[in-house]
C-alpha atoms as a printed R data frame, in Angstrom:
    type eleno elety resid chain resno       x       y       z
1   ATOM     1    CA   MET     A     1  -5.493 -69.196 -64.390
2   ATOM     2    CA   GLN     A     2  -6.810 -65.686 -64.030
3   ATOM     3    CA   SER     A     3  -4.559 -62.757 -65.049
4   ATOM     4    CA   THR     A     4  -3.632 -60.292 -62.247
5   ATOM     5    CA   PRO     A     5  -5.490 -56.912 -62.664
6   ATOM     6    CA   THR     A     6  -3.226 -54.217 -64.250
7   ATOM     7    CA   ALA     A     7  -3.499 -50.699 -62.111
8   ATOM     8    CA   ARG     A     8  -4.743 -47.813 -64.472
9   ATOM     9    CA   PHE     A     9  -3.666 -44.496 -64.803
10  ATOM    10    CA   CYS     A    10  -5.004 -41.327 -66.220
11  ATOM    11    CA   GLY     A    11  -3.645 -40.173 -69.580
12  ATOM    12    CA   ASN     A    12  -3.114 -36.859 -69.118
13  ATOM    13    CA   CYS     A    13  -1.627 -36.460 -65.293
14  ATOM    14    CA   GLY     A    14  -0.314 -39.895 -64.722
15  ATOM    15    CA   VAL     A    15  -2.521 -40.406 -61.502
16  ATOM    16    CA   GLN     A    16  -3.735 -43.863 -60.790
17  ATOM    17    CA   LEU     A    17  -7.303 -44.221 -61.402
18  ATOM    18    CA   PHE     A    18 -10.193 -45.682 -59.082
19  ATOM    19    CA   GLY     A    19 -13.791 -46.729 -59.056
20  ATOM    20    CA   PRO     A    20 -15.038 -43.420 -58.176
21  ATOM    21    CA   ALA     A    21 -13.155 -41.802 -61.088
22  ATOM    22    CA   PHE     A    22 -14.554 -44.442 -63.422
23  ATOM    23    CA   ALA     A    23 -18.171 -43.537 -62.159
24  ATOM    24    CA   ALA     A    24 -17.456 -40.036 -62.996
25  ATOM    25    CA   GLY     A    25 -16.123 -40.557 -66.217
26  ATOM    26    CA   GLN     A    26 -13.273 -38.033 -65.636
27  ATOM    27    CA   CYS     A    27  -9.903 -38.130 -63.633
28  ATOM    28    CA   LEU     A    28 -10.373 -36.718 -60.195
29  ATOM    29    CA   SER     A    29  -7.204 -34.840 -59.946
30  ATOM    30    CA   CYS     A    30  -7.141 -33.187 -63.327
31  ATOM    31    CA   GLY     A    31 -10.895 -33.492 -64.636
32  ATOM    32    CA   PHE     A    32  -9.377 -35.107 -68.141
33  ATOM    33    CA   PRO     A    33 -12.128 -37.585 -69.470
34  ATOM    34    CA   ILE     A    34 -11.747 -41.417 -69.410
35  ATOM    35    CA   THR     A    35 -11.009 -42.385 -72.740
36  ATOM    36    CA   ASP     A    36  -8.151 -44.641 -72.612
37  ATOM    37    CA   THR     A    37  -6.413 -46.267 -70.061
38  ATOM    38    CA   VAL     A    38  -2.736 -47.310 -69.944
39  ATOM    39    CA   SER     A    39  -0.765 -49.943 -67.446
40  ATOM    40    CA   ALA     A    40   1.849 -48.851 -64.978
41  ATOM    41    CA   ALA     A    41   4.968 -49.446 -67.428
42  ATOM    42    CA   GLU     A    42   3.090 -46.745 -70.163
43  ATOM    43    CA   ALA     A    43   2.544 -44.415 -67.334
44  ATOM    44    CA   GLN     A    44   6.036 -44.205 -66.669
45  ATOM    45    CA   SER     A    45   6.479 -43.727 -70.715
46  ATOM    46    CA   ILE     A    46   4.193 -41.083 -70.596
47  ATOM    47    CA   ALA     A    47   5.653 -39.329 -67.966
48  ATOM    48    CA   LYS     A    48   9.005 -39.470 -69.828
49  ATOM    49    CA   HIS     A    49   7.263 -37.919 -72.783
50  ATOM    50    CA   PHE     A    50   6.256 -34.910 -71.145
51  ATOM    51    CA   HIS     A    51   9.374 -34.715 -69.423
52  ATOM    52    CA   GLN     A    52   8.122 -34.740 -65.951
53  ATOM    53    CA   ALA     A    53   8.308 -37.354 -63.265
54  ATOM    54    CA   THR     A    54   5.730 -39.484 -62.405
55  ATOM    55    CA   PRO     A    55   3.303 -37.527 -60.098
56  ATOM    56    CA   ALA     A    56   2.143 -38.495 -56.694
57  ATOM    57    CA   THR     A    57  -0.807 -40.580 -56.333
58  ATOM    58    CA   VAL     A    58  -3.354 -38.813 -54.222
59  ATOM    59    CA   PRO     A    59  -5.784 -40.943 -52.042
60  ATOM    60    CA   ILE     A    60  -9.299 -40.834 -52.810
61  ATOM    61    CA   SER     A    61 -12.015 -41.533 -50.101
62  ATOM    62    CA   GLU     A    62 -14.742 -43.559 -50.930
63  ATOM    63    CA   ALA     A    63 -17.006 -40.405 -51.107
64  ATOM    64    CA   GLY     A    64 -14.317 -39.487 -53.828
65  ATOM    65    CA   MET     A    65 -12.857 -36.262 -51.834
66  ATOM    66    CA   GLY     A    66  -9.055 -36.313 -51.834
67  ATOM    67    CA   THR     A    67  -7.190 -36.169 -48.342
68  ATOM    68    CA   ASP     A    68  -3.892 -35.225 -46.783
69  ATOM    69    CA   GLU     A    69  -3.091 -35.753 -43.086
70  ATOM    70    CA   ARG     A    70   0.136 -33.389 -43.682
71  ATOM    71    CA   LEU     A    71  -2.410 -30.279 -44.626
72  ATOM    72    CA   THR     A    72  -4.481 -30.942 -41.620
73  ATOM    73    CA   ALA     A    73  -2.147 -31.803 -38.953
74  ATOM    74    CA   PRO     A    74  -1.711 -29.627 -36.428
75  ATOM    75    CA   ALA     A    75   1.902 -27.246 -36.535
76  ATOM    76    CA   THR     A    76   4.395 -27.755 -34.395
77  ATOM    77    CA   TYR     A    77   7.487 -25.909 -33.245
78  ATOM    78    CA   ILE     A    78  10.933 -28.202 -33.853
79  ATOM    79    CA   GLY     A    79  14.035 -26.957 -32.254
80  ATOM    80    CA   GLY     A    80  12.534 -23.473 -31.516
81  ATOM    81    CA   ALA     A    81  10.613 -21.153 -29.183
82  ATOM    82    CA   PRO     A    82   6.999 -20.419 -30.203
83  ATOM    83    CA   PRO     A    83   6.201 -16.790 -31.353
84  ATOM    84    CA   LYS     A    84   6.509 -13.810 -28.956
85  ATOM    85    CA   PRO     A    85   3.129 -12.020 -28.376
86  ATOM    86    CA   PRO     A    86   2.363  -9.253 -30.370
87  ATOM    87    CA   LYS     A    87   4.595  -5.866 -29.586
88  ATOM    88    CA   ARG     A    88   1.128  -4.422 -28.787
89  ATOM    89    CA   ARG     A    89   0.599  -6.577 -25.846
90  ATOM    90    CA   ARG     A    90   4.218  -6.197 -24.499
91  ATOM    91    CA   GLY     A    91   3.945  -2.407 -24.934
92  ATOM    92    CA   LEU     A    92   0.774  -2.213 -22.143
93  ATOM    93    CA   TRP     A    93   2.887  -4.348 -19.803
94  ATOM    94    CA   LEU     A    94   5.535  -1.802 -20.025
95  ATOM    95    CA   LEU     A    95   3.228   0.862 -19.379
96  ATOM    96    CA   PHE     A    96   1.880  -0.883 -16.011
97  ATOM    97    CA   PRO     A    97   4.436   0.898 -14.037
98  ATOM    98    CA   PHE     A    98   3.906   4.361 -14.818
99  ATOM    99    CA   PHE     A    99   0.152   4.082 -14.380
100 ATOM   100    CA   LEU     A   100   0.810   2.564 -10.550
101 ATOM   101    CA   ILE     A   101   3.232   5.598 -10.017
102 ATOM   102    CA   ALA     A   102   0.889   8.091 -11.143
103 ATOM   103    CA   PHE     A   103  -2.050   6.612  -9.025
104 ATOM   104    CA   LEU     A   104   0.321   6.531  -5.594
105 ATOM   105    CA   LEU     A   105   1.314  10.450  -6.426
106 ATOM   106    CA   LEU     A   106  -2.750  11.146  -7.229
107 ATOM   107    CA   PHE     A   107  -3.380   9.327  -3.765
108 ATOM   108    CA   SER     A   108  -0.624  11.138  -1.960
109 ATOM   109    CA   TRP     A   109  -2.103  14.447  -3.072
110 ATOM   110    CA   TRP     A   110  -5.556  13.764  -2.268
111 ATOM   111    CA   HIS     A   111  -4.325  12.316   1.317
112 ATOM   112    CA   ILE     A   112  -2.838  16.009   1.700
113 ATOM   113    CA   THR     A   113  -5.425  18.218   0.645
114 ATOM   114    CA   HIS     A   114  -7.920  16.502   2.528
115 ATOM   115    CA   THR     A   115  -6.459  16.209   6.143
116 ATOM   116    CA   ASP     A   116  -7.357  18.703   8.142
117 ATOM   117    CA   THR     A   117  -4.046  21.280   9.037
118 ATOM   118    CA   THR     A   118  -5.412  22.762  12.160
119 ATOM   119    CA   ALA     A   119  -2.395  23.232  14.265
120 ATOM   120    CA   TYR     A   120  -3.346  21.329  17.636
121 ATOM   121    CA   THR     A   121  -3.452  23.030  20.899
122 ATOM   122    CA   PRO     A   122  -3.087  21.213  24.235
123 ATOM   123    CA   PRO     A   123  -5.488  22.021  27.122
124 ATOM   124    CA   THR     A   124  -4.371  23.766  30.021
125 ATOM   125    CA   ALA     A   125  -5.403  23.478  33.556
126 ATOM   126    CA   THR     A   126  -7.281  26.495  35.202
127 ATOM   127    CA   PHE     A   127  -7.582  26.842  39.090
128 ATOM   128    CA   THR     A   128  -9.577  29.279  40.667
129 ATOM   129    CA   SER     A   129  -9.101  30.560  44.132
130 ATOM   130    CA   VAL     A   130 -12.191  31.307  46.229
131 ATOM   131    CA   PRO     A   131 -11.733  33.573  49.699
132 ATOM   132    CA   ALA     A   132 -13.413  31.903  52.448
133 ATOM   133    CA   THR     A   133 -15.157  33.063  55.303
134 ATOM   134    CA   MET     A   134 -13.907  32.124  58.808
135 ATOM   135    CA   PRO     A   135 -16.700  31.003  60.875
136 ATOM   136    CA   GLY     A   136 -17.831  32.694  63.983
137 ATOM   137    CA   GLY     A   137 -16.415  35.919  62.606
138 ATOM   138    CA   ALA     A   138 -12.844  35.278  63.507
139 ATOM   139    CA   GLY     A   139 -10.229  37.361  61.924
140 ATOM   140    CA   GLY     A   140  -8.064  36.411  59.153
141 ATOM   141    CA   THR     A   141  -8.580  34.725  55.843
142 ATOM   142    CA   ALA     A   142  -8.115  31.215  54.537
143 ATOM   143    CA   THR     A   143  -7.209  30.104  51.151
144 ATOM   144    CA   ALA     A   144  -9.751  27.782  49.480
145 ATOM   145    CA   VAL     A   145  -8.799  24.286  47.800
146 ATOM   146    CA   PRO     A   146  -8.727  25.174  44.370
147 ATOM   147    CA   GLY     A   147 -12.131  24.268  42.699
148 ATOM   148    CA   THR     A   148 -14.026  24.474  45.993
149 ATOM   149    CA   SER     A   149 -16.326  27.865  46.720
150 ATOM   150    CA   ALA     A   150 -18.723  26.440  49.364
151 ATOM   151    CA   THR     A   151 -18.845  28.740  52.346
152 ATOM   152    CA   PRO     A   152 -19.832  26.941  55.529
153 ATOM   153    CA   PRO     A   153 -22.196  28.642  57.941
154 ATOM   154    CA   PRO     A   154 -20.946  30.277  61.071
155 ATOM   155    CA   GLY     A   155 -20.521  28.037  64.100
156 ATOM   156    CA   THR     A   156 -20.230  24.861  61.793
157 ATOM   157    CA   THR     A   157 -17.136  22.824  59.920
158 ATOM   158    CA   ALA     A   158 -17.269  22.333  56.079
159 ATOM   159    CA   THR     A   159 -17.441  18.689  54.649
160 ATOM   160    CA   PRO     A   160 -14.404  18.091  52.786
161 ATOM   161    CA   ALA     A   161 -14.602  16.958  48.952
162 ATOM   162    CA   LYS     A   162 -13.728  13.776  47.773
163 ATOM   163    CA   GLY     A   163  -9.960  13.784  47.740
164 ATOM   164    CA   THR     A   164  -9.298  16.717  49.739
165 ATOM   165    CA   PRO     A   165  -8.108  16.566  53.227
166 ATOM   166    CA   PRO     A   166 -10.581  18.044  56.144
167 ATOM   167    CA   ALA     A   167 -10.394  21.372  57.110
168 ATOM   168    CA   SER     A   168 -10.150  22.281  60.589
169 ATOM   169    CA   THR     A   169 -12.634  25.161  62.666
170 ATOM   170    CA   PRO     A   170  -9.598  27.832  63.934
171 ATOM   171    CA   ALA     A   171 -10.866  29.350  67.407
172 ATOM   172    CA   PRO     A   172 -11.685  32.623  67.578
173 ATOM   173    CA   GLY     A   173  -8.787  35.239  67.028
174 ATOM   174    CA   VAL     A   174  -6.462  32.541  65.684
175 ATOM   175    CA   THR     A   175  -5.278  32.633  62.001
176 ATOM   176    CA   PRO     A   176  -5.192  29.282  60.258
177 ATOM   177    CA   THR     A   177  -2.179  28.460  58.611
178 ATOM   178    CA   THR     A   178  -1.644  26.248  55.299
179 ATOM   179    CA   GLY     A   179   0.212  22.783  55.313
180 ATOM   180    CA   PRO     A   180   3.418  22.259  53.397
181 ATOM   181    CA   THR     A   181   3.542  21.973  49.474
182 ATOM   182    CA   ALA     A   182   5.479  19.816  47.397
183 ATOM   183    CA   THR     A   183   7.840  21.587  45.410
184 ATOM   184    CA   PRO     A   184  10.361  20.154  42.855
185 ATOM   185    CA   VAL     A   185  14.082  19.930  44.050
186 ATOM   186    CA   PRO     A   186  15.840  23.105  43.652
187 ATOM   187    CA   GLY     A   187  18.052  22.862  40.782
188 ATOM   188    CA   ALA     A   188  16.944  20.287  39.080
189 ATOM   189    CA   PRO     A   189  16.679  20.911  35.533
190 ATOM   190    CA   PRO     A   190  14.235  18.902  32.944
191 ATOM   191    CA   THR     A   191  15.076  16.633  30.593
192 ATOM   192    CA   ILE     A   192  13.889  15.429  27.420
193 ATOM   193    CA   ALA     A   193  13.274  11.696  26.898
194 ATOM   194    CA   VAL     A   194  11.697  10.407  23.640
195 ATOM   195    CA   SER     A   195  10.164   6.805  22.814
196 ATOM   196    CA   GLN     A   196  12.126   6.283  19.557
197 ATOM   197    CA   THR     A   197  14.913   8.260  17.852
198 ATOM   198    CA   THR     A   198  15.011   6.697  14.248
199 ATOM   199    CA   PHE     A   199  12.076   5.659  12.044
200 ATOM   200    CA   SER     A   200  12.484   3.570   8.882
201 ATOM   201    CA   GLN     A   201   9.911   3.051   6.215
202 ATOM   202    CA   LEU     A   202  10.085   0.589   2.938
203 ATOM   203    CA   LEU     A   203   7.604   3.077   1.498
204 ATOM   204    CA   CYS     A   204   6.533   6.792   2.294
205 ATOM   205    CA   VAL     A   205   2.941   7.349   0.978
206 ATOM   206    CA   ALA     A   206   1.181   9.823   3.605
207 ATOM   207    CA   THR     A   207   2.872   7.833   6.194
208 ATOM   208    CA   THR     A   208   1.768   8.454   9.938
209 ATOM   209    CA   ILE     A   209   4.199   7.646  13.178
210 ATOM   210    CA   THR     A   210   3.785   8.386  16.522
211 ATOM   211    CA   PHE     A   211   6.205   9.031  19.380
212 ATOM   212    CA   THR     A   212   6.191   9.575  23.259
213 ATOM   213    CA   VAL     A   213   7.961  12.985  24.908
214 ATOM   214    CA   THR     A   214   8.648  12.627  28.579
215 ATOM   215    CA   ASN     A   215  10.304  14.933  31.047
216 ATOM   216    CA   SER     A   216  12.704  12.487  33.158
217 ATOM   217    CA   GLY     A   217  14.165  15.422  34.925
218 ATOM   218    CA   GLY     A   218  12.538  18.029  37.318
219 ATOM   219    CA   GLY     A   219  10.972  21.299  37.275
220 ATOM   220    CA   VAL     A   220   8.690  21.842  34.340
221 ATOM   221    CA   LEU     A   221   9.513  20.926  30.658
222 ATOM   222    CA   ASN     A   222   8.000  23.533  28.064
223 ATOM   223    CA   TYR     A   223   8.778  21.558  24.722
224 ATOM   224    CA   HIS     A   224   8.849  22.748  21.158
225 ATOM   225    CA   VAL     A   225   8.595  20.030  18.412
226 ATOM   226    CA   THR     A   226  10.511  21.312  14.798
227 ATOM   227    CA   SER     A   227  11.016  19.469  11.501
228 ATOM   228    CA   THR     A   228  13.524  20.332   8.460
229 ATOM   229    CA   ASN     A   229  10.646  18.887   6.340
230 ATOM   230    CA   THR     A   230   7.602  21.944   5.911
231 ATOM   231    CA   LEU     A   231   5.129  19.088   4.328
232 ATOM   232    CA   TYR     A   232   5.433  17.206   7.829
233 ATOM   233    CA   ARG     A   233   1.894  17.241  10.303
234 ATOM   234    CA   ILE     A   234   2.938  17.461  13.550
235 ATOM   235    CA   ARG     A   235   0.650  17.690  16.572
236 ATOM   236    CA   PRO     A   236   1.070  18.830  19.066
237 ATOM   237    CA   THR     A   237   3.882  20.917  18.543
238 ATOM   238    CA   THR     A   238   4.399  22.625  22.028
239 ATOM   239    CA   GLY     A   239   3.277  21.040  25.300
240 ATOM   240    CA   SER     A   240   4.264  21.606  29.251
241 ATOM   241    CA   LEU     A   241   5.153  18.888  31.473
242 ATOM   242    CA   HIS     A   242   5.721  18.391  34.713
243 ATOM   243    CA   ALA     A   243   8.543  15.965  36.174
244 ATOM   244    CA   GLY     A   244   7.431  12.219  35.237
245 ATOM   245    CA   GLN     A   245   4.751  13.413  32.649
246 ATOM   246    CA   THR     A   246   4.507  12.241  29.086
247 ATOM   247    CA   ASP     A   247   2.969  13.369  25.811
248 ATOM   248    CA   THR     A   248   2.270  11.661  22.497
249 ATOM   249    CA   VAL     A   249   3.363  13.637  19.601
250 ATOM   250    CA   THR     A   250   1.949  12.437  16.153
251 ATOM   251    CA   VAL     A   251   3.820  13.069  12.643
252 ATOM   252    CA   SER     A   252   1.378  12.507   9.540
253 ATOM   253    CA   GLY     A   253   1.650  13.095   5.456
254 ATOM   254    CA   ILE     A   254   5.457  12.008   5.599
255 ATOM   255    CA   LEU     A   255   6.411  11.501   1.506
256 ATOM   256    CA   THR     A   256   9.862  11.754   1.992
257 ATOM   257    CA   GLY     A   257  12.685  11.186   4.889
258 ATOM   258    CA   GLY     A   258  13.585  14.012   7.390
259 ATOM   259    CA   THR     A   259  14.682  15.212  10.797
260 ATOM   260    CA   ILE     A   260  11.946  16.256  13.874
261 ATOM   261    CA   THR     A   261  13.948  18.084  17.125
262 ATOM   262    CA   VAL     A   262  12.381  18.485  20.456
263 ATOM   263    CA   SER     A   263  13.897  21.076  22.482
264 ATOM   264    CA   ALA     A   264  12.946  23.065  25.483
265 ATOM   265    CA   PRO     A   265  14.425  26.232  27.183
266 ATOM   266    CA   GLY     A   266  16.418  25.156  30.286
267 ATOM   267    CA   ALA     A   267  16.190  21.550  29.546
268 ATOM   268    CA   THR     A   268  19.575  19.479  29.624
269 ATOM   269    CA   ASN     A   269  19.475  18.001  26.449
270 ATOM   270    CA   THR     A   270  17.550  17.885  22.449
271 ATOM   271    CA   GLN     A   271  16.185  15.054  21.096
272 ATOM   272    CA   THR     A   272  16.655  14.422  17.284
273 ATOM   273    CA   ILE     A   273  14.163  11.811  15.708
274 ATOM   274    CA   THR     A   274  15.454  10.565  11.978
275 ATOM   275    CA   LEU     A   275  13.099   9.640   9.370
276 ATOM   276    CA   LYS     A   276  14.432   7.054   6.764
277 ATOM   277    CA   CYS     A   277  12.399   6.196   3.446
278 ATOM   278    CA   LEU     A   278  14.196   3.152   2.171
């Protein structure tokens, strides 16, 4: 009957010895030369002799290297959140809004300084009256149609331009008379009408708006557009409108809220336009 092999331990540190340790001739844990081996019971007595508990055994691979999975396992966070990012990274995120505001202010300044601020002058129509020579030497004078200057030869009838009513040839000694002229109804004053009286913007960064001004009354409306905000660029600031005519007004360079007033001498009313930056 074969006896059960007895486990052998190092006589210095008490670690169990295996084949690679015997091949090396020393304990792979403490390097103590193998000169004597003791049994498990003797290892316990040796541990008591040195007043210490029996050390835990370290498994040895075939290559003779000790391994411990606790030393190579990935770290996990139990019962808590992972650590916060470094303060330096959080500081960069806090500075981002300041960089954004600085960029918007720089863009607004560039837009204001690179935009033409020349006042807009609306075109005016010019009519020229040219005296016409009566055919056949007849006396009297006739008023030519605005924009025409042709003089018909004696004894002929001038061909009217497109859109001009045909002219008749008066008999000798007869003075021609002009036709009736359309005039506004007496006592009908001009009235100011605008397309919109309130504008609301989420963010006013060099914003531009447009609205129309109409003479909804009679006569001639000589309007003026003014603002309480000196940074607003308004085009046109003045204009002249007959009954039913309309002008388009553009306001640019809006950075803050304000009011715009459209007024005219002799008009029945005044319009106020409010700009809001939310």
